[in-house]
């Protein structure tokens, strides 16, 4: 297993639309394990393949500490079939470190996806699980949570981001 470098805001790979995974190969299974390890190491609850530089439709998530479930899950070629309800949540992103914003999204989603064995599944996800899946599936479309903010809120958050970059002095790509 290996930790993968997480791409940061400003990296063009985060804006690319990802392509379908044609087959759940051993390479894909290994990537899923590395993504889970990388997500846990970064204290994240979700990580999408573009965030580790791969424009393919897969993501990992684990919201079980907060909203139940068995632990880390792998979602390959996920599709949101239905979304309902409403929930406000303070949302952040491992590619936009140190920043978060209150965002309203549907509370629940029904998702069709393939698991790490390649089996097709269809399940409902609520609360934090539902939130993480919507956020990560956005990543597969090249969309980031800051895109939902009002222009004023977005300008404020970008200012903070630039400040963080200056403070880091370590060449974070913006
Ligand atoms: Ni994210």
Coordinates of C-alpha atoms and ligand atoms in Angstrom, one line a residue:
X1 CA 0.0 0.0 0.0
X2 CA 1.1 3.5 -0.6
X3 CA 0.2 7.1 0.2
X4 CA -0.6 9.1 -2.9
X5 CA 0.0 12.8 -3.2
X6 CA -3.3 14.8 -3.0
X7 CA -3.7 17.4 -5.8
X8 CA -4.6 20.8 -4.6
X9 CA -6.9 23.6 -5.8
X10 CA -5.5 25.1 -9.0
X11 CA -4.3 21.7 -10.4
X12 CA -6.0 21.3 -13.8
X13 CA -6.8 17.6 -13.1
X14 CA -9.4 18.7 -10.6
X15 CA -11.4 20.4 -13.4
X16 CA -11.3 17.6 -15.9
X17 CA -14.3 15.3 -16.5
X18 CA -13.4 11.7 -15.5
X19 CA -14.0 8.7 -17.8
X20 CA -15.8 5.4 -16.9
X21 CA -13.7 2.6 -15.4
X22 CA -14.1 -0.2 -18.1
X23 CA -13.1 -3.1 -15.8
X24 CA -12.5 -3.5 -12.0
X25 CA -9.0 -4.9 -12.6
X26 CA -6.3 -5.7 -10.0
X27 CA -4.8 -2.3 -10.7
X28 CA -8.1 -0.6 -9.9
X29 CA -8.4 -2.6 -6.7
X30 CA -4.9 -1.6 -5.6
X31 CA -5.6 2.0 -6.4
X32 CA -8.8 1.8 -4.3
X33 CA -6.7 0.5 -1.3
X34 CA -4.1 3.2 -1.8
X35 CA -6.9 5.9 -2.0
X36 CA -8.5 4.6 1.3
X37 CA -5.1 4.7 3.0
X38 CA -4.4 8.2 1.7
X39 CA -7.9 9.4 2.8
X40 CA -7.4 8.0 6.3
X41 CA -3.9 9.5 6.6
X42 CA -5.3 12.9 5.6
X43 CA -8.3 12.6 8.1
X44 CA -10.7 12.8 5.2
X45 CA -14.2 11.1 4.9
X46 CA -14.0 10.9 1.1
X47 CA -11.5 11.0 -1.8
X48 CA -12.1 10.9 -5.5
X49 CA -9.6 9.6 -8.1
X50 CA -9.0 13.1 -9.7
X51 CA -7.7 14.2 -6.3
X52 CA -4.8 11.7 -6.8
X53 CA -4.3 12.7 -10.4
X54 CA -6.5 10.0 -12.1
X55 CA -9.4 11.2 -14.3
X56 CA -11.4 8.0 -13.8
X57 CA -14.8 7.5 -12.2
X58 CA -14.0 6.1 -8.8
X59 CA -14.0 7.3 -5.3
X60 CA -13.6 6.0 -1.7
X61 CA -15.6 7.1 1.3
X62 CA -16.0 6.4 5.0
X63 CA -18.5 8.3 7.1
X64 CA -19.1 5.3 9.5
X65 CA -17.6 7.1 12.5
X66 CA -20.5 9.5 12.2
X67 CA -23.4 7.9 10.4
X68 CA -22.9 4.1 10.8
X69 CA -21.8 1.5 8.3
X70 CA -19.1 -1.1 8.2
X71 CA -16.2 1.2 7.3
X72 CA -14.4 2.3 4.1
X73 CA -16.3 1.8 0.9
X74 CA -15.2 1.8 -2.8
X75 CA -17.5 3.3 -5.4
X76 CA -16.7 2.7 -9.1
X77 CA -18.7 4.4 -11.9
X78 CA -21.2 5.8 -9.4
X79 CA -24.4 7.4 -10.7
X80 CA -26.9 9.3 -8.6
X81 CA -30.4 7.9 -9.6
X82 CA -32.4 10.0 -7.2
X83 CA -31.9 12.7 -4.6
X84 CA -34.3 14.1 -2.0
X85 CA -34.6 16.1 1.2
X86 CA -32.4 19.0 2.3
X87 CA -29.5 19.2 4.7
X88 CA -27.1 22.0 5.6
X89 CA -23.6 20.9 6.3
X90 CA -20.2 22.5 6.9
X91 CA -18.4 21.1 3.9
X92 CA -14.6 21.0 3.2
X93 CA -12.3 19.2 0.7
X94 CA -8.8 17.7 1.0
X95 CA -7.9 19.6 -2.2
X96 CA -8.9 22.9 -0.6
X97 CA -7.2 22.4 2.7
X98 CA -8.0 24.5 5.8
X99 CA -11.3 25.9 4.4
X100 CA -14.9 25.0 4.7
X101 CA -18.3 26.5 4.0
X102 CA -21.9 25.8 5.0
X103 CA -23.7 24.3 2.0
X104 CA -27.3 23.0 1.5
X105 CA -27.6 19.8 -0.6
X106 CA -30.1 16.9 -0.7
X107 CA -30.1 14.9 2.5
X108 CA -30.2 11.5 0.7
X109 CA -29.3 9.9 -2.6
X110 CA -29.9 6.6 -4.3
X111 CA -26.7 5.6 -6.0
X112 CA -25.9 2.8 -8.5
X113 CA -22.2 1.8 -8.5
X114 CA -19.8 -1.1 -8.8
X115 CA -18.0 -2.2 -5.6
X116 CA -14.4 -3.3 -5.4
X117 CA -15.3 -6.8 -6.6
X118 CA -16.9 -5.4 -9.8
X119 CA -20.5 -6.2 -8.6
X120 CA -23.2 -3.7 -9.4
X121 CA -25.1 -2.4 -6.4
X122 CA -27.8 0.1 -5.8
X123 CA -28.1 1.7 -2.3
X124 CA -29.5 4.7 -0.4
X125 CA -27.1 7.0 1.4
X126 CA -28.2 9.5 4.1
X127 CA -26.7 12.4 6.1
X128 CA -22.9 12.4 6.0
X129 CA -22.7 9.4 3.7
X130 CA -25.1 11.1 1.3
X131 CA -23.1 14.4 1.5
X132 CA -19.7 12.7 0.9
X133 CA -21.1 10.8 -2.2
X134 CA -22.5 14.0 -3.7
X135 CA -19.3 15.9 -3.1
X136 CA -17.0 13.1 -4.5
X137 CA -19.3 12.5 -7.5
X138 CA -19.0 16.2 -8.3
X139 CA -15.2 15.7 -8.4
X140 CA -15.7 13.2 -11.2
X141 CA -17.4 16.1 -13.2
X142 CA -14.5 18.5 -12.4
X143 CA -16.7 20.4 -9.9
X144 CA -15.6 21.6 -6.5
X145 CA -17.7 22.7 -3.4
X146 CA -16.6 26.3 -3.8
X147 CA -18.4 26.4 -7.1
X148 CA -21.7 26.4 -5.2
X149 CA -20.9 29.5 -3.1
X150 CA -22.3 32.9 -3.9
X151 CA -19.8 35.2 -5.7
X152 CA -19.2 37.2 -2.4
X153 CA -18.6 34.1 -0.3
X154 CA -16.4 32.6 -3.0
X155 CA -14.3 35.7 -3.2
X156 CA -13.8 35.6 0.6
X157 CA -12.9 32.0 0.6
X158 CA -10.4 32.5 -2.3
X159 CA -8.8 35.3 -0.3
X160 CA -8.4 33.0 2.7
X161 CA -7.0 30.3 0.4
X162 CA -4.3 32.7 -1.0
X163 CA -3.4 33.7 2.5
X164 CA -3.0 30.1 3.5
X165 CA -0.8 29.5 0.5
X166 CA 1.4 32.5 1.4
X167 CA 1.7 31.2 5.0
X168 CA 2.6 27.7 3.9
X169 CA 5.5 29.0 1.7
X170 CA 5.8 25.5 0.4
X171 CA 4.6 26.1 -3.1
X172 CA 1.0 24.9 -2.8
X173 CA -0.3 25.2 -6.3
X174 CA -3.2 27.6 -6.6
Ligands
LIG1 NI1 -13.2 17.2 -2.2

